Amino acid sequence: MTARILEQLVGDTHSFWPYWRHRPGVFTPGGAAPSPFTLADIDAALASGYFREPYIEMWLDGRRLPATDFTSSRTVARETPAGFADPVKIRALVHDGATMLLRCIDQWHGPTRDMLAALADEFGRAVEAFSFVTPAGQAGLPLHRDDGDVLIVQVAGSKSWKVHEGPAGGAWHAGRVTSDEQQPAELFHTVLTPGQVLYIPRGFAHQAVGQDGLSAHLSLAVREIGVADLSGRLQDCVVRAADDDAVDAAPLPLSDDEITAAAKTLLETARRQLAGMTPEALVAHARQHRRDGMTVPPTALSLADLARTWPATEQAEQTGQTGPTGTTAPEGTGRDSGGRQP
């Protein structure tokens, strides 16, 4: 693993790996840690006029605000769609202490998408990106656990972080730590400043409070698979067994004996396919499946190129002409076969 992006984030990767899945830690690489996403990018997204919920959320006092509190509707061709981010409402909410959360940044910001693709190659796991903007003295989200190892890149201002212990076993859930749960013990407290990176292992509960100025950070979540992912990939193998030629030869058996024979063939085929599947191969297959779901660069439409290269013959077929040198005139020109006016 080249770890080019990881090295930019944490510095010496040999010092980072002992923390992986074991304990939180703060890293200060040589120079500021790179963030492809800044406050200026948020401004540009909001100013575009096209940015919509659910890509943006607002949180205040530990609760998610209704979308109508920070979005507006607009009239487009006699329709009135809702959910457009309203910069005036958002600014007022941030001024009153609300946190702005931006989701799926890789879907609409190219530099972030490129960074995640490279980081996914290095970790061998899918990676997602979120951005948080929190005023000083205010908490972002309530105490919660993430289903992924998280690298927090501080972009602007500073933020106080408390990290609590992780789950004791696999029977835990991502999301808010509720009051009826046993509260996890605090392990770690730090204040993150621009250019620093905080690592939080998967499942370790955490909460952040804005410290100085308007705090902004980029959250890079390295997603891991679970039992559902492994089960889904096993089901893929069974589905492939159903596509076997021996089974497809009689897709609708009629008698009990024929149905039982088809079941026998299906099971034998599935057993053969699963016999060669090792636990390590299943894990790799499940992780790759998650990575395959990451955002890829969109295919450019480029109408300018399309207009420049549009074949003249296609234009002629659409207008009824044979081409620029053809002799067939369009219908309705008002001329007879000799070219004379009637």
Short mmCIF file of C-alpha atoms in Angstrom, two decimals, residues 5-339:
data_model
loop_
_atom_site.label_atom_id
_atom_site.label_comp_id
_atom_site.label_asym_id
_atom_site.label_seq_id
_atom_site.Cartn_x
_atom_site.Cartn_y
_atom_site.Cartn_z
CA ILE A 5 -3.03 10.30 0.87
CA LEU A 6 -2.86 8.71 4.33
CA GLU A 7 0.71 9.93 4.70
CA GLN A 8 -0.41 13.47 3.87
CA LEU A 9 -3.07 13.20 6.55
CA VAL A 10 -1.14 11.59 9.43
CA GLY A 11 2.53 11.96 8.52
CA ASP A 12 4.50 8.81 9.33
CA THR A 13 2.09 5.96 8.59
CA HIS A 14 4.17 3.55 10.70
CA SER A 15 3.20 5.64 13.73
CA PHE A 16 -0.45 5.61 12.68
CA TRP A 17 -1.13 1.88 12.32
CA PRO A 18 -0.77 1.04 16.05
CA TYR A 19 -3.80 3.33 16.62
CA TRP A 20 -5.91 1.63 13.93
CA ARG A 21 -8.97 0.01 15.55
CA HIS A 22 -7.41 0.38 19.03
CA ARG A 23 -7.34 3.97 20.29
CA PRO A 24 -7.91 7.57 19.19
CA GLY A 25 -5.06 9.91 18.40
CA VAL A 26 -4.15 13.33 17.01
CA PHE A 27 -1.71 13.66 14.12
CA THR A 28 0.08 16.74 12.86
CA PRO A 29 1.71 15.97 9.51
CA GLY A 30 4.54 18.07 8.11
CA GLY A 31 2.72 21.20 7.02
CA ALA A 32 -1.06 21.46 7.16
CA ALA A 33 -3.08 18.34 6.48
CA PRO A 34 -4.69 18.64 3.06
CA SER A 35 -8.40 19.28 2.75
CA PRO A 36 -9.81 19.38 -0.77
CA PHE A 37 -12.99 20.93 0.66
CA THR A 38 -13.03 24.39 2.24
CA LEU A 39 -15.47 27.05 3.42
CA ALA A 40 -15.16 28.65 -0.03
CA ASP A 41 -16.48 25.42 -1.58
CA ILE A 42 -19.49 25.53 0.74
CA ASP A 43 -20.11 29.14 -0.26
CA ALA A 44 -19.95 28.17 -3.94
CA ALA A 45 -22.39 25.29 -3.46
CA LEU A 46 -24.91 27.49 -1.67
CA ALA A 47 -24.50 30.32 -4.17
CA SER A 48 -25.16 28.01 -7.11
CA GLY A 49 -28.87 28.00 -6.34
CA TYR A 50 -29.12 24.27 -7.08
CA PHE A 51 -27.98 22.86 -3.72
CA ARG A 52 -30.75 20.91 -2.01
CA GLU A 53 -31.73 18.89 1.01
CA PRO A 54 -30.84 16.04 1.86
CA TYR A 55 -27.27 16.98 0.94
CA ILE A 56 -27.53 19.57 3.71
CA GLU A 57 -28.81 19.21 7.27
CA MET A 58 -28.96 21.64 10.20
CA TRP A 59 -28.68 20.57 13.85
CA LEU A 60 -29.41 22.56 16.99
CA ASP A 61 -29.39 21.45 20.64
CA GLY A 62 -28.83 17.83 19.65
CA ARG A 63 -31.77 17.57 17.25
CA ARG A 64 -32.05 17.68 13.49
CA LEU A 65 -34.07 20.69 12.36
CA PRO A 66 -36.97 20.35 9.91
CA ALA A 67 -35.91 20.96 6.32
CA THR A 68 -38.35 23.88 6.02
CA ASP A 69 -36.25 25.77 8.61
CA PHE A 70 -33.30 26.07 6.22
CA THR A 71 -34.71 25.51 2.72
CA SER A 72 -37.13 27.27 0.39
CA SER A 73 -39.28 26.39 -2.59
CA ARG A 74 -39.19 28.10 -5.98
CA THR A 75 -41.35 28.17 -9.04
CA VAL A 76 -40.03 26.35 -12.12
CA ALA A 77 -42.30 25.94 -15.16
CA ARG A 78 -45.49 26.19 -13.09
CA GLU A 79 -44.12 23.66 -10.58
CA THR A 80 -43.04 24.64 -7.07
CA PRO A 81 -40.38 22.15 -5.87
CA ALA A 82 -39.16 22.51 -2.29
CA GLY A 83 -35.90 21.71 -0.53
CA PHE A 84 -33.52 24.29 -2.03
CA ALA A 85 -30.89 25.44 0.47
CA ASP A 86 -31.68 29.01 1.57
CA PRO A 87 -28.46 30.93 2.41
CA VAL A 88 -30.37 33.61 4.34
CA LYS A 89 -32.06 31.06 6.60
CA ILE A 90 -28.84 29.07 6.99
CA ARG A 91 -26.79 32.11 7.97
CA ALA A 92 -29.37 33.05 10.60
CA LEU A 93 -29.41 29.54 12.04
CA VAL A 94 -25.61 29.34 12.21
CA HIS A 95 -25.60 32.75 13.93
CA ASP A 96 -28.03 31.31 16.51
CA GLY A 97 -25.78 28.32 17.19
CA ALA A 98 -26.85 25.66 14.66
CA THR A 99 -24.41 23.24 13.05
CA MET A 100 -24.42 22.71 9.28
CA LEU A 101 -23.85 19.14 8.08
CA LEU A 102 -23.11 18.44 4.42
CA ARG A 103 -23.42 14.86 3.17
CA CYS A 104 -22.07 12.84 0.22
CA ILE A 105 -19.58 15.54 -0.74
CA ASP A 106 -17.94 13.24 -3.28
CA GLN A 107 -21.16 13.22 -5.33
CA TRP A 108 -20.92 16.95 -6.10
CA HIS A 109 -17.31 18.03 -5.44
CA GLY A 110 -14.69 16.62 -7.81
CA PRO A 111 -11.51 17.15 -5.72
CA THR A 112 -13.09 15.37 -2.75
CA ARG A 113 -14.22 12.51 -4.99
CA ASP A 114 -10.65 12.09 -6.29
CA MET A 115 -9.22 12.09 -2.78
CA LEU A 116 -11.69 9.46 -1.57
CA ALA A 117 -10.95 7.22 -4.54
CA ALA A 118 -7.24 7.29 -3.73
CA LEU A 119 -7.84 6.77 -0.01
CA ALA A 120 -10.15 3.82 -0.73
CA ASP A 121 -7.34 2.21 -2.73
CA GLU A 122 -4.99 2.63 0.21
CA PHE A 123 -7.37 1.26 2.84
CA GLY A 124 -9.04 -1.33 0.62
CA ARG A 125 -12.39 -0.10 1.92
CA ALA A 126 -15.07 2.36 0.87
CA VAL A 127 -14.68 5.93 2.13
CA GLU A 128 -17.30 8.66 2.54
CA ALA A 129 -16.92 12.40 3.22
CA PHE A 130 -18.96 14.79 5.37
CA SER A 131 -18.44 18.41 6.34
CA PHE A 132 -19.44 20.09 9.61
CA VAL A 133 -19.58 23.82 10.35
CA THR A 134 -20.16 24.66 14.03
CA PRO A 135 -20.19 28.02 15.86
CA ALA A 136 -17.97 28.54 18.92
CA GLY A 137 -19.42 27.18 22.13
CA GLN A 138 -21.95 24.97 20.37
CA ALA A 139 -22.12 21.19 20.08
CA GLY A 140 -22.47 19.60 16.68
CA LEU A 141 -24.15 16.21 16.90
CA PRO A 142 -25.02 14.54 20.22
CA LEU A 143 -22.78 11.81 21.63
CA HIS A 144 -22.83 9.10 18.96
CA ARG A 145 -20.99 6.18 17.38
CA ASP A 146 -20.04 5.92 13.70
CA ASP A 147 -20.05 2.71 11.67
CA GLY A 148 -16.61 3.45 10.30
CA ASP A 149 -13.13 4.56 11.29
CA VAL A 150 -13.07 8.35 11.05
CA LEU A 151 -10.31 10.76 10.13
CA ILE A 152 -11.24 14.32 11.17
CA VAL A 153 -9.42 17.05 9.21
CA GLN A 154 -9.75 20.44 10.90
CA VAL A 155 -10.26 23.07 8.19
CA ALA A 156 -11.05 26.33 10.04
CA GLY A 157 -11.37 27.50 13.63
CA SER A 158 -10.86 24.99 16.42
CA LYS A 159 -13.02 22.29 17.96
CA SER A 160 -12.98 20.47 21.28
CA TRP A 161 -13.38 16.71 20.99
CA LYS A 162 -14.24 14.09 23.60
CA VAL A 163 -13.82 10.45 22.61
CA HIS A 164 -15.37 7.70 24.72
CA GLU A 165 -14.69 3.99 24.86
CA GLY A 166 -15.76 1.68 22.06
CA PRO A 167 -18.21 -1.22 22.21
CA ALA A 168 -17.17 -4.35 24.07
CA GLY A 169 -18.35 -6.67 21.27
CA GLY A 170 -20.17 -6.82 18.00
CA ALA A 171 -23.66 -6.23 19.44
CA TRP A 172 -23.77 -2.44 19.10
CA HIS A 173 -25.46 0.10 16.85
CA ALA A 174 -24.29 3.22 15.08
CA GLY A 175 -25.92 6.54 15.93
CA ARG A 176 -26.85 8.44 19.07
CA VAL A 177 -25.89 7.03 22.47
CA THR A 178 -29.24 7.20 24.22
CA SER A 179 -29.81 8.01 27.88
CA ASP A 180 -31.10 4.50 28.64
CA GLU A 181 -27.79 2.96 27.51
CA GLN A 182 -24.79 2.54 29.75
CA GLN A 183 -22.79 5.68 29.12
CA PRO A 184 -19.30 4.89 27.76
CA ALA A 185 -16.36 6.18 29.77
CA GLU A 186 -14.42 9.12 28.38
CA LEU A 187 -10.97 8.15 27.10
CA PHE A 188 -9.61 11.15 25.32
CA HIS A 189 -10.04 14.95 25.18
CA THR A 190 -8.32 17.28 22.74
CA VAL A 191 -8.73 20.58 20.92
CA LEU A 192 -8.17 20.29 17.19
CA THR A 193 -6.68 23.23 15.27
CA PRO A 194 -6.41 23.78 11.48
CA GLY A 195 -4.10 21.29 9.80
CA GLN A 196 -4.42 18.65 12.52
CA VAL A 197 -6.13 15.29 12.07
CA LEU A 198 -7.98 13.30 14.71
CA TYR A 199 -8.43 9.56 14.29
CA ILE A 200 -11.46 7.91 15.96
CA PRO A 201 -11.73 4.10 15.75
CA ARG A 202 -14.93 2.52 14.54
CA GLY A 203 -17.64 2.43 17.18
CA PHE A 204 -15.89 4.73 19.67
CA ALA A 205 -18.47 7.24 20.91
CA HIS A 206 -17.59 10.90 20.45
CA GLN A 207 -18.89 14.47 20.52
CA ALA A 208 -17.45 17.82 19.46
CA VAL A 209 -17.99 21.43 20.54
CA GLY A 210 -16.87 24.49 18.59
CA GLN A 211 -14.01 26.22 20.37
CA ASP A 212 -12.81 29.39 18.67
CA GLY A 213 -14.41 31.19 15.74
CA LEU A 214 -16.48 29.31 13.20
CA SER A 215 -15.21 25.73 13.30
CA ALA A 216 -15.22 23.60 10.15
CA HIS A 217 -13.90 20.10 9.66
CA LEU A 218 -13.95 17.42 6.99
CA SER A 219 -14.90 13.96 8.23
CA LEU A 220 -13.53 11.00 6.24
CA ALA A 221 -15.34 7.81 7.22
CA VAL A 222 -13.59 4.56 6.27
CA ARG A 223 -16.52 2.16 6.02
CA GLU A 224 -16.18 -1.43 7.18
CA ILE A 225 -18.40 -4.36 6.32
CA GLY A 226 -20.74 -6.20 8.67
CA VAL A 227 -22.60 -9.50 8.79
CA ALA A 228 -25.24 -8.17 6.40
CA ASP A 229 -22.55 -7.45 3.79
CA LEU A 230 -21.08 -10.94 4.14
CA SER A 231 -24.53 -12.53 3.95
CA GLY A 232 -25.35 -10.53 0.85
CA ARG A 233 -22.27 -11.71 -0.95
CA LEU A 234 -23.02 -15.33 -0.02
CA GLN A 235 -26.44 -14.83 -1.54
CA ASP A 236 -24.70 -13.65 -4.71
CA CYS A 237 -23.02 -17.07 -4.92
CA VAL A 238 -26.37 -18.83 -4.55
CA VAL A 239 -27.89 -16.63 -7.25
CA ARG A 240 -25.04 -17.51 -9.56
CA ALA A 241 -25.76 -21.18 -8.84
CA ALA A 242 -29.34 -20.62 -10.05
CA ASP A 243 -27.90 -19.44 -13.37
CA ASP A 244 -26.14 -22.75 -13.92
CA ASP A 245 -27.00 -24.38 -17.25
CA ALA A 246 -28.15 -27.58 -15.56
CA VAL A 247 -30.79 -25.65 -13.64
CA ASP A 248 -31.79 -23.36 -16.51
CA ALA A 249 -32.46 -26.42 -18.70
CA ALA A 250 -35.79 -26.95 -16.90
CA PRO A 251 -36.82 -23.64 -15.33
CA LEU A 252 -40.40 -24.75 -14.54
CA PRO A 253 -40.36 -28.42 -13.45
CA LEU A 254 -43.84 -29.92 -13.25
CA SER A 255 -43.74 -33.08 -11.14
CA ASP A 256 -42.58 -33.46 -7.54
CA ASP A 257 -39.67 -35.58 -8.72
CA GLU A 258 -38.58 -32.93 -11.23
CA ILE A 259 -38.81 -30.17 -8.60
CA THR A 260 -36.77 -32.25 -6.16
CA ALA A 261 -34.19 -33.01 -8.86
CA ALA A 262 -33.88 -29.30 -9.66
CA ALA A 263 -33.38 -28.53 -5.97
CA LYS A 264 -30.68 -31.22 -5.79
CA THR A 265 -28.89 -29.73 -8.79
CA LEU A 266 -29.11 -26.23 -7.34
CA LEU A 267 -27.68 -27.30 -3.99
CA GLU A 268 -24.85 -29.26 -5.61
CA THR A 269 -23.94 -26.28 -7.76
CA ALA A 270 -24.01 -23.90 -4.78
CA ARG A 271 -21.86 -26.29 -2.73
CA ARG A 272 -19.28 -26.47 -5.51
CA GLN A 273 -19.10 -22.69 -5.75
CA LEU A 274 -18.92 -22.20 -1.99
CA ALA A 275 -16.34 -24.98 -1.56
CA GLY A 276 -13.69 -22.77 -3.11
CA MET A 277 -14.69 -19.67 -1.14
CA THR A 278 -12.40 -18.93 1.81
CA PRO A 279 -13.36 -16.56 4.65
CA GLU A 280 -10.66 -14.16 3.45
CA ALA A 281 -12.05 -14.21 -0.09
CA LEU A 282 -15.58 -13.53 1.18
CA VAL A 283 -14.35 -10.55 3.22
CA ALA A 284 -12.45 -9.18 0.22
CA HIS A 285 -15.49 -9.65 -2.01
CA ALA A 286 -17.75 -7.83 0.46
CA ARG A 287 -15.32 -4.93 0.86
CA GLN A 288 -14.93 -4.59 -2.90
CA HIS A 289 -18.71 -4.56 -3.30
CA ARG A 290 -18.88 -1.57 -0.93
CA ARG A 291 -16.11 0.18 -2.85
CA ASP A 292 -17.92 -0.45 -6.14
CA GLY A 293 -20.77 1.65 -4.77
CA MET A 294 -18.58 4.76 -4.39
CA THR A 295 -19.15 7.74 -6.66
CA VAL A 296 -17.26 7.68 -9.96
CA PRO A 297 -16.51 10.72 -12.14
CA PRO A 298 -19.61 11.57 -14.18
CA THR A 299 -19.52 11.20 -17.93
CA ALA A 300 -19.23 14.65 -19.47
CA LEU A 301 -22.03 15.52 -21.88
CA SER A 302 -20.09 18.29 -23.69
CA LEU A 303 -22.76 19.71 -25.95
CA ALA A 304 -20.12 21.96 -27.53
CA ASP A 305 -18.17 18.91 -28.75
CA LEU A 306 -21.39 17.22 -29.84
CA ALA A 307 -22.43 20.26 -31.89
CA ARG A 308 -19.01 20.55 -33.50
CA THR A 309 -18.88 16.90 -34.54
CA TRP A 310 -22.55 16.36 -35.40
CA PRO A 311 -22.63 14.45 -38.72
CA ALA A 312 -24.04 16.46 -41.61
CA THR A 313 -25.85 13.36 -42.96
CA GLU A 314 -27.90 13.10 -39.79
CA GLN A 315 -28.87 16.75 -40.11
CA ALA A 316 -29.93 16.12 -43.68
CA GLU A 317 -32.09 13.14 -42.75
CA GLN A 318 -33.87 15.23 -40.15
CA THR A 319 -34.53 18.14 -42.56
CA GLY A 320 -35.32 16.05 -45.64
CA GLN A 321 -32.12 17.09 -47.49
CA THR A 322 -29.51 14.73 -48.87
CA GLY A 323 -26.64 16.93 -47.79
CA PRO A 324 -25.05 20.25 -48.66
CA THR A 325 -24.50 19.21 -52.31
CA GLY A 326 -27.67 17.13 -52.75
CA THR A 327 -30.33 17.85 -55.35
CA THR A 328 -33.42 16.97 -53.31
CA ALA A 329 -35.15 20.09 -52.08
CA PRO A 330 -37.14 20.15 -48.84
CA GLU A 331 -40.87 19.77 -49.09
CA GLY A 332 -42.90 22.96 -49.19
CA THR A 333 -40.32 25.14 -50.96
CA GLY A 334 -42.88 26.21 -53.56
CA ARG A 335 -40.80 25.13 -56.62
CA ASP A 336 -41.55 22.56 -59.28
CA SER A 337 -39.11 19.93 -60.51
CA GLY A 338 -37.47 22.45 -62.77
CA GLY A 339 -36.83 24.85 -59.97
#
